[in-house]
Amino acid sequence: MTGEIVDNTYEHRTGPADLAARTTYPAHEVPQWFTEAKLGFFIHLGIYSVPGWAYRRAEGRTTPPELAYDYHEYAEWYANTVRIAGSPCATWHEETFGVGTSYEDLAFRFAPSPENVANLVATLVAAGGRYIVPTTKHHDGFCLWDTATTPFSSVSRGGLDVISVVADATRAAGARLGLYFSGALDWHVSHFPPIRSDEDLFAFRRNDEAFARYAAGQLSELIDRFHPDLLWNDIDWPDAGKGPQDWGLSAILTRYLAEHEATINDRWGIPFHGYLTREYTKVDKPLPEMWESTRGLNRSFGYNRNDNPADRLSGAEAAWLLVDVASHGGNLLLNVGPRADGSLDPYQARVVAELGEWMGTYGRYIYASTPGPAPFSLLTAGATAYFVREGDPAGPAGAAARRAASAADLSRAFWLAPDGSRIPASCPAPASSFPVALIVER
């Protein structure tokens, strides 16, 4: 570690400055469908789902910053962590799969079924997700569609075109399709040492023209084949592709946004984006731009069989997180990490189902909402919803709800319980571990 503070707020990473100065980007406004969606689901599925393992931090223990990558808690980073000699991941891998089994050897064990993947998408949309964002290629370089750019893909390895199944199921369910793509990190075609710090994260990546053309070819293939409504890039873009070339990123994005009612996130390393992303970060006030919060149901995006139950979000906590994010003007992109067969483990399936049941009652006050006049309140076309949760009746949200009830014509106000029942506003809030709302109709 050098002691230098690395800025991981992606909208601030817009270099190199000389390329930015001579490259133009299109005018862009985030489309209405995205600002109104409020809830989307990330799907992290890949070779890393086969081991499905990441380090579990002991309760009360803190990992020193200089060892954060050796003891990485993201299971989708398995291909990097397993290369760090002496790391818990490297030890577990050899004990489990034996000496001589590489990460890429596990590709032949990656076997999601089309039925499981389609059912997963249907479940997420039924739970209230308005857009679905699968990983098309994570940092390991393994492509989940039938690509002409590399034989390192699920199809070439004898398996499923995962993205085709997700795209078809998403649109059949009436949701929007987003695509995640790892723009700058591709460990399959790179020869750097393993990443062990935030400095390495942005230094150990290819910036040459050959790789920039490779990434551009893959992104163009995804756009032309699947016509996504959203592009979710991760960890920058190769610098050689950030100029004004006809195959460069600016040209690709200009064509894409002109032909689709679509948007992009902020992780391209260029002075242009649609909306801001915040990962495992609490935002306490609305941001000046449209933004999206993303996190897993535990400490990982990829499936982690070794996760600590104490780190898991409950259904009630996931619902409250959605209220928190929406009341600060953002969308929540909540991640699920399927197992290698494309199915959710029982814990994740339960949380998704519980969130979906809650959304069945409250979704009308979440979708197309804007931040309300009080903490954790939301404005919709016909009402203001003041959300409170059990154990916080005297907190700011509860006090705001009581004031709203006192000021409202009681014929226009009622408590809405998670089961859909209406309780007079003059009564106490219904008891529930899930958020409940005082609805004041206009």
XYZ file of C-alpha atoms in Angstrom:
442
model
C 0.000 0.000 0.000
C 1.295 3.466 -0.868
C -0.921 5.396 1.528
C -2.512 7.238 -1.392
C -6.292 7.598 -1.164
C -7.919 6.063 -4.224
C -11.136 7.738 -5.369
C -13.592 4.924 -6.030
C -16.487 7.279 -6.780
C -16.830 6.346 -10.400
C -18.180 9.612 -11.778
C -14.864 11.209 -10.786
C -12.792 8.729 -12.805
C -12.830 10.347 -16.253
C -9.311 10.023 -17.679
C -7.072 10.225 -19.533
C -7.645 13.974 -19.756
C -6.124 14.346 -23.246
C -8.545 11.811 -24.732
C -11.505 13.305 -22.902
C -10.678 16.739 -24.308
C -10.929 15.595 -27.921
C -13.795 13.132 -27.653
C -17.469 14.091 -27.812
C -20.408 12.320 -26.249
C -24.120 12.601 -27.015
C -26.679 14.611 -25.106
C -28.498 12.210 -22.821
C -31.419 12.283 -20.419
C -32.173 9.289 -18.226
C -35.444 7.843 -19.564
C -38.627 7.999 -17.556
C -38.958 4.216 -17.322
C -35.734 4.090 -15.319
C -36.515 6.951 -12.935
C -39.899 5.363 -12.206
C -38.704 1.761 -11.867
C -37.339 2.022 -8.292
C -36.581 -1.712 -8.025
C -34.384 -3.842 -10.251
C -32.592 -7.133 -9.712
C -28.948 -7.920 -10.432
C -28.074 -11.535 -11.293
C -24.474 -12.609 -10.679
C -24.068 -16.010 -12.310
C -20.846 -17.459 -13.697
C -18.031 -19.954 -13.174
C -17.635 -18.516 -9.672
C -21.077 -19.988 -8.889
C -19.534 -23.484 -9.085
C -17.280 -23.126 -6.020
C -19.726 -20.594 -4.576
C -17.268 -19.667 -1.855
C -15.751 -16.584 -0.278
C -14.051 -15.815 3.009
C -16.333 -15.429 6.020
C -15.238 -12.704 8.382
C -15.589 -13.780 12.020
C -18.120 -11.844 14.057
C -16.534 -8.776 15.628
C -13.404 -9.063 13.491
C -12.229 -6.396 11.039
C -10.010 -7.219 8.078
C -7.076 -4.755 7.802
C -7.314 -2.687 4.575
C -4.021 -4.086 3.302
C -5.492 -7.626 3.425
C -8.955 -6.838 2.065
C -8.272 -8.519 -1.285
C -6.525 -11.546 0.253
C -9.626 -12.075 2.370
C -12.134 -10.957 -0.249
C -15.778 -11.418 0.697
C -17.095 -11.199 -2.887
C -17.498 -14.735 -4.234
C -17.532 -13.435 -7.819
C -13.893 -12.400 -7.247
C -12.895 -16.046 -6.741
C -10.710 -16.113 -9.888
C -8.545 -13.351 -8.442
C -8.505 -14.416 -4.806
C -7.639 -18.033 -5.608
C -4.381 -16.806 -7.190
C -3.189 -15.160 -3.967
C -0.862 -17.664 -2.336
C -1.839 -18.409 1.233
C -5.247 -16.795 0.982
C -8.170 -18.669 2.548
C -9.630 -19.025 -0.947
C -6.485 -20.618 -2.382
C -6.338 -23.070 0.511
C -10.031 -23.994 0.263
C -9.818 -24.419 -3.526
C -6.959 -26.915 -3.394
C -8.533 -28.837 -0.528
C -11.857 -29.008 -2.367
C -10.903 -29.521 -6.012
C -7.395 -30.937 -5.717
C -3.977 -29.911 -6.942
C -3.983 -29.171 -10.657
C -7.582 -27.975 -10.937
C -7.609 -24.391 -12.175
C -10.401 -21.878 -11.937
C -11.026 -22.168 -15.686
C -11.332 -25.959 -15.364
C -14.499 -25.293 -13.394
C -16.180 -23.932 -16.541
C -17.082 -27.516 -17.488
C -19.023 -27.839 -14.216
C -21.031 -24.673 -14.866
C -24.408 -26.016 -15.968
C -27.381 -23.720 -15.400
C -30.557 -25.145 -16.884
C -32.765 -22.999 -19.131
C -35.748 -23.860 -16.931
C -34.021 -22.655 -13.773
C -32.803 -19.433 -15.381
C -36.195 -18.619 -16.905
C -37.945 -19.398 -13.611
C -35.467 -17.198 -11.761
C -36.246 -14.228 -13.990
C -39.984 -14.798 -13.671
C -39.608 -14.928 -9.876
C -37.674 -11.649 -9.754
C -40.186 -9.829 -11.929
C -43.060 -11.250 -9.880
C -41.293 -9.904 -6.782
C -41.570 -6.384 -8.180
C -38.414 -5.996 -10.242
C -38.996 -3.589 -13.114
C -35.596 -4.291 -14.694
C -33.256 -7.294 -14.676
C -29.478 -6.993 -15.073
C -27.542 -10.265 -15.590
C -23.759 -10.412 -15.731
C -22.776 -11.081 -19.346
C -19.049 -11.216 -18.599
C -17.518 -10.667 -15.193
C -13.863 -9.928 -14.457
C -12.924 -13.559 -15.116
C -13.628 -12.979 -18.841
C -16.124 -15.856 -19.165
C -18.893 -14.872 -21.601
C -22.452 -16.073 -20.989
C -23.678 -15.622 -24.569
C -22.803 -17.182 -27.910
C -19.966 -14.820 -28.778
C -17.744 -14.841 -31.862
C -14.972 -13.017 -29.973
C -13.603 -15.858 -27.827
C -14.020 -19.590 -27.199
C -14.100 -18.825 -23.476
C -17.879 -18.819 -23.210
C -20.667 -20.898 -21.732
C -21.799 -21.916 -25.226
C -18.358 -22.911 -26.498
C -17.837 -24.948 -23.352
C -20.933 -26.963 -24.223
C -23.446 -25.139 -22.094
C -26.264 -22.635 -22.150
C -26.569 -19.243 -23.852
C -27.568 -17.737 -20.519
C -28.153 -14.194 -21.763
C -30.551 -15.326 -24.482
C -32.659 -17.128 -21.885
C -32.587 -14.156 -19.502
C -33.427 -11.690 -22.281
C -36.378 -13.735 -23.532
C -37.746 -14.363 -20.038
C -37.331 -10.725 -18.988
C -39.226 -9.372 -21.955
C -41.874 -12.088 -21.727
C -42.523 -10.928 -18.156
C -42.841 -7.302 -19.245
C -39.664 -6.023 -17.577
C -36.730 -4.041 -18.951
C -33.424 -5.741 -19.775
C -30.097 -4.418 -18.548
C -26.716 -5.995 -19.258
C -23.686 -5.965 -16.955
C -20.288 -5.995 -18.679
C -16.772 -5.897 -17.221
C -15.161 -3.319 -19.491
C -11.590 -2.991 -18.225
C -10.947 -6.141 -16.195
C -10.657 -9.441 -18.057
C -8.324 -11.799 -16.247
C -8.617 -14.427 -18.986
C -6.715 -12.269 -21.481
C -4.431 -10.455 -19.021
C -1.161 -11.436 -17.395
C -1.018 -9.233 -14.323
C -0.433 -10.460 -10.792
C -3.559 -10.813 -8.660
C -5.163 -7.596 -7.486
C -4.375 -6.967 -3.826
C -5.287 -3.293 -3.285
C -7.474 -0.512 -4.592
C -4.433 0.854 -6.423
C -4.040 -2.507 -8.203
C -7.736 -2.475 -9.081
C -7.223 0.350 -11.553
C -3.551 -0.299 -12.402
C -3.669 -4.023 -13.271
C -5.769 -3.716 -16.422
C -5.011 -3.685 -20.126
C -5.212 -0.327 -21.904
C -3.800 -1.336 -25.303
C -5.644 -1.062 -28.607
C -5.964 -4.799 -29.176
C -7.819 -5.287 -25.918
C -9.867 -2.119 -26.431
C -11.051 -3.484 -29.783
C -11.794 -6.831 -28.136
C -13.968 -5.199 -25.461
C -15.647 -2.971 -28.052
C -16.454 -5.996 -30.193
C -18.075 -7.792 -27.272
C -20.106 -4.767 -26.206
C -21.269 -4.131 -29.770
C -22.245 -7.786 -30.093
C -24.377 -7.552 -26.954
C -26.095 -4.367 -28.140
C -26.803 -5.672 -31.631
C -28.089 -9.020 -30.457
C -30.037 -8.206 -27.303
C -30.988 -4.493 -27.665
C -30.701 -3.851 -23.918
C -32.520 -1.026 -22.184
C -29.532 -0.376 -19.921
C -25.774 -0.921 -20.046
C -24.125 -1.468 -16.661
C -20.370 -1.315 -17.164
C -17.929 -2.075 -14.357
C -14.424 -0.910 -13.398
C -13.672 1.503 -16.261
C -12.820 0.915 -19.940
C -9.470 0.347 -21.694
C -7.928 3.770 -22.329
C -7.060 3.040 -25.962
C -10.791 2.809 -26.672
C -11.743 6.146 -25.122
C -10.861 8.309 -28.112
C -12.876 9.496 -31.133
C -12.342 6.320 -33.202
C -15.326 4.888 -35.071
C -14.894 1.699 -32.992
C -14.305 3.614 -29.747
C -16.589 3.823 -26.763
C -17.972 7.259 -27.600
C -19.085 6.044 -31.036
C -20.622 2.872 -29.601
C -22.560 4.754 -26.935
C -23.667 7.465 -29.353
C -25.162 4.874 -31.702
C -26.652 2.884 -28.849
C -28.413 5.788 -27.149
C -29.719 7.134 -30.460
C -31.404 3.820 -31.286
C -32.770 2.774 -27.868
C -34.831 4.284 -25.060
C -31.955 3.392 -22.829
C -29.436 4.633 -20.311
C -25.985 3.806 -18.948
C -24.312 3.881 -15.559
C -21.216 5.819 -14.447
C -18.452 3.190 -14.410
C -16.898 3.731 -17.839
C -14.010 6.023 -16.849
C -15.201 8.756 -19.215
C -16.772 12.201 -18.642
C -20.210 10.923 -19.571
C -22.863 8.838 -17.829
C -26.574 8.451 -17.367
C -26.857 7.872 -13.628
C -24.659 7.400 -10.571
C -24.029 4.089 -8.787
C -23.418 3.521 -5.092
C -22.320 0.050 -3.933
C -22.928 -1.070 -0.351
C -23.142 2.629 0.529
C -25.809 4.427 2.550
C -26.969 7.696 0.992
C -28.546 10.032 3.530
C -29.933 12.693 1.205
C -30.987 12.944 -2.445
C -28.087 13.234 -4.866
C -27.994 15.957 -7.545
C -28.460 13.320 -10.258
C -30.437 10.139 -10.708
C -28.695 7.352 -8.829
C -28.875 3.667 -8.064
C -27.945 1.741 -4.939
C -26.683 -1.802 -5.382
C -25.736 -4.561 -2.980
C -26.126 -8.275 -2.420
C -28.429 -9.966 0.050
C -25.334 -10.691 2.132
C -21.736 -9.485 1.757
C -21.322 -10.970 -1.720
C -22.843 -10.629 -5.176
C -21.909 -14.135 -6.331
C -23.378 -17.130 -4.508
C -21.439 -17.825 -1.312
C -22.147 -21.135 0.419
C -19.822 -19.961 3.203
C -21.649 -16.742 4.059
C -22.426 -15.784 7.632
C -26.172 -15.850 8.400
C -25.599 -12.788 10.575
C -24.696 -10.839 7.414
C -27.909 -11.679 5.571
C -30.660 -9.184 4.866
C -34.093 -10.331 5.954
C -37.128 -9.693 3.812
C -38.099 -6.860 6.154
C -34.631 -5.308 5.901
C -34.715 -5.533 2.099
C -38.094 -3.757 2.080
C -36.815 -1.041 4.380
C -33.706 -0.611 2.214
C -35.942 -0.044 -0.802
C -37.942 2.595 1.079
C -34.725 4.255 2.242
C -33.255 4.401 -1.273
C -36.476 5.520 -2.980
C -37.079 8.209 -0.357
C -33.677 9.645 -1.268
C -34.471 9.675 -4.984
C -32.716 6.481 -6.053
C -33.399 3.047 -7.503
C -32.426 -0.149 -5.701
C -30.661 -2.793 -7.798
C -30.842 -5.723 -5.403
C -28.581 -8.631 -6.254
C -29.216 -12.353 -6.218
C -26.448 -14.894 -6.683
C -27.836 -18.157 -8.083
C -26.150 -21.493 -7.621
C -24.384 -23.041 -10.620
C -27.613 -24.684 -11.815
C -29.310 -21.270 -12.039
C -31.514 -21.699 -8.965
C -31.589 -19.657 -5.767
C -30.685 -21.229 -2.449
C -33.542 -21.381 0.095
C -32.445 -18.230 1.944
C -32.361 -16.019 -1.149
C -35.593 -17.500 -2.484
C -37.333 -16.712 0.802
C -36.178 -13.083 0.900
C -37.212 -12.494 -2.714
C -40.635 -14.011 -2.019
C -41.124 -11.923 1.135
C -40.100 -8.725 -0.646
C -42.471 -9.577 -3.479
C -45.366 -10.122 -1.099
C -44.656 -6.744 0.539
C -44.432 -5.054 -2.856
C -47.815 -6.523 -3.732
C -49.275 -4.193 -1.092
C -46.958 -1.180 -1.270
C -45.637 -1.187 -4.835
C -48.197 1.395 -5.984
C -46.631 3.850 -3.514
C -43.056 2.963 -4.522
C -43.091 2.981 -8.324
C -42.922 6.413 -9.979
C -42.523 8.058 -6.563
C -40.403 11.040 -5.610
C -38.948 11.936 -2.202
C -41.641 13.155 0.164
C -41.765 15.984 2.717
C -40.491 13.949 5.678
C -37.926 11.196 6.361
C -38.829 7.948 4.579
C -41.861 9.412 2.846
C -42.749 9.122 -0.829
C -44.928 11.210 -3.120
C -47.012 9.554 -5.810
C -49.642 11.005 -8.131
C -52.496 10.407 -5.725
C -51.027 10.139 -2.233
C -48.147 10.619 0.161
C -46.882 7.503 1.934
C -45.134 7.903 5.309
C -43.251 4.689 6.089
C -42.442 3.552 9.604
C -41.194 0.286 11.015
C -41.602 -1.615 14.231
C -39.429 -0.320 17.031
C -39.233 3.212 15.640
C -42.632 4.790 16.438
C -40.938 7.688 18.232
C -38.267 8.244 15.590
C -38.287 10.909 12.856
C -40.370 8.797 10.478
C -42.956 7.952 13.132
C -43.194 11.562 14.286
C -43.681 12.733 10.704
C -46.449 10.183 10.197
C -48.226 11.324 13.365
C -48.021 14.952 12.262
C -49.358 14.016 8.822
C -52.248 12.117 10.384
C -53.092 15.052 12.636
C -53.006 17.532 9.742
C -54.962 15.409 7.287
C -58.670 15.069 6.880
C -58.992 11.643 8.507
C -61.241 10.507 5.690
C -58.201 10.791 3.436
C -55.689 9.063 5.704
C -55.251 5.472 6.814
C -52.607 3.025 7.930
C -51.871 0.400 5.277
C -50.745 -2.893 6.828
C -48.544 -5.394 4.938
C -51.521 -7.708 4.477
C -53.357 -4.921 2.624
C -55.812 -4.072 5.395
C -56.629 -0.435 6.108
C -56.602 0.857 9.694
C -57.909 4.297 10.724
C -55.208 6.939 10.919
C -56.319 7.751 14.471
C -55.103 4.301 15.576
C -51.479 3.342 16.285
C -49.429 1.997 13.397
C -50.007 -1.737 12.840
C -47.301 -3.925 14.329
C -45.004 -5.528 11.754
C -41.322 -6.221 11.263
C -41.816 -4.941 7.685
C -42.271 -1.236 6.911
C -45.859 -0.032 7.196
C -47.197 3.208 5.766
C -49.566 5.963 6.675
C -51.259 6.835 3.376
C -52.559 10.370 2.983
C -54.585 10.621 -0.203
C -54.934 13.840 -2.133
